[in-house]
C-alpha cells in the first residue's frame, strides 16, 4: 500500500477527517499551501497528529506521488469519485 498524504489542513479536513481516516487510515503527512500551517502539526479529533508540509516537500521527497482529490467539496460524495493527477 502506498503512503497517504492528505492535501489541505483546513475546514474540509476537519469536517471529513473521520471519513478520510476510516477509508484510508492516517496519512504520513498533510500538505498545505499556507506557509502559516507548514511546519505545524494537525491534531486529529480522535488523537494523534501529523506534520503539515509544503507541496515542494512532497514533490522533492515523493516525486512519483499520485494526487487523489476528494470531491465532497463540490457535492460528489465518496472516495470512488476522485480526480487523479500524477506528480
Short mmCIF file of C-alpha atoms in Angstrom, two decimals:
data_model
loop_
_atom_site.label_atom_id
_atom_site.label_comp_id
_atom_site.label_asym_id
_atom_site.label_seq_id
_atom_site.Cartn_x
_atom_site.Cartn_y
_atom_site.Cartn_z
CA UNK A 1 0.00 0.00 0.00
CA UNK A 2 1.24 3.47 -0.81
CA UNK A 3 1.80 6.11 1.82
CA UNK A 4 -1.04 8.62 2.02
CA UNK A 5 -0.53 12.39 2.16
CA UNK A 6 -3.68 14.47 2.64
CA UNK A 7 -3.86 17.81 0.91
CA UNK A 8 -5.31 20.67 2.91
CA UNK A 9 -5.25 21.23 6.66
CA UNK A 10 -8.36 23.38 6.80
CA UNK A 11 -12.11 23.08 7.20
CA UNK A 12 -12.57 20.30 4.62
CA UNK A 13 -10.20 18.03 6.55
CA UNK A 14 -11.75 18.94 9.88
CA UNK A 15 -15.28 18.31 8.54
CA UNK A 16 -14.46 14.96 6.93
CA UNK A 17 -11.42 13.68 8.85
CA UNK A 18 -13.21 10.69 10.38
CA UNK A 19 -14.40 9.60 6.92
CA UNK A 20 -10.91 10.09 5.46
CA UNK A 21 -9.23 8.12 8.25
CA UNK A 22 -11.82 5.35 8.09
CA UNK A 23 -11.30 4.97 4.33
CA UNK A 24 -7.53 5.48 4.05
CA UNK A 25 -6.02 5.25 7.53
CA UNK A 26 -3.95 8.05 8.99
CA UNK A 27 -1.76 9.90 6.50
CA UNK A 28 2.01 10.15 6.57
CA UNK A 29 1.78 13.95 6.22
CA UNK A 30 -0.72 16.66 5.50
CA UNK A 31 0.24 19.07 2.74
CA UNK A 32 -0.97 22.68 2.66
CA UNK A 33 -0.06 25.71 0.56
CA UNK A 34 -0.41 28.03 3.56
CA UNK A 35 3.02 28.85 4.93
CA UNK A 36 1.33 29.67 8.24
CA UNK A 37 0.30 25.99 8.58
CA UNK A 38 3.50 24.40 7.28
CA UNK A 39 5.83 23.05 9.95
CA UNK A 40 3.00 22.74 12.46
CA UNK A 41 1.09 19.61 13.41
CA UNK A 42 -2.53 18.82 12.68
CA UNK A 43 -4.20 17.10 15.64
CA UNK A 44 -6.94 14.62 14.80
CA UNK A 45 -10.16 14.59 16.82
CA UNK A 46 -9.62 11.01 18.00
CA UNK A 47 -5.99 11.61 18.86
CA UNK A 48 -2.73 11.51 17.04
CA UNK A 49 -1.19 14.21 14.93
CA UNK A 50 0.65 14.64 11.64
CA UNK A 51 3.09 17.23 10.40
CA UNK A 52 1.87 19.79 7.85
CA UNK A 53 4.33 20.12 4.96
CA UNK A 54 4.62 22.17 1.78
CA UNK A 55 3.83 20.94 -1.71
CA UNK A 56 7.53 21.42 -2.54
CA UNK A 57 8.40 18.97 0.25
CA UNK A 58 6.03 16.40 -1.22
CA UNK A 59 7.40 16.92 -4.74
CA UNK A 60 11.03 16.59 -3.61
CA UNK A 61 10.54 13.65 -1.22
CA UNK A 62 7.91 11.76 -3.24
CA UNK A 63 8.43 12.63 -6.92
CA UNK A 64 6.17 9.76 -8.05
CA UNK A 65 3.23 10.91 -5.95
CA UNK A 66 -0.33 10.40 -7.13
CA UNK A 67 -2.77 13.17 -6.36
CA UNK A 68 -6.15 11.98 -5.05
CA UNK A 69 -8.50 14.87 -4.53
CA UNK A 70 -11.68 14.30 -2.59
CA UNK A 71 -14.65 15.74 -4.45
CA UNK A 72 -17.01 16.22 -1.50
CA UNK A 73 -16.31 19.93 -1.64
CA UNK A 74 -18.19 20.00 -4.95
CA UNK A 75 -21.04 17.80 -3.79
CA UNK A 76 -19.68 14.50 -5.12
CA UNK A 77 -19.68 12.06 -2.21
CA UNK A 78 -17.31 9.14 -1.76
CA UNK A 79 -13.69 8.32 -2.36
CA UNK A 80 -14.61 6.43 -5.52
CA UNK A 81 -15.16 9.84 -7.12
CA UNK A 82 -11.66 11.30 -7.35
CA UNK A 83 -9.57 13.47 -9.55
CA UNK A 84 -6.22 11.78 -10.25
CA UNK A 85 -3.05 13.64 -11.13
CA UNK A 86 0.42 12.16 -11.36
CA UNK A 87 3.37 14.07 -9.88
#
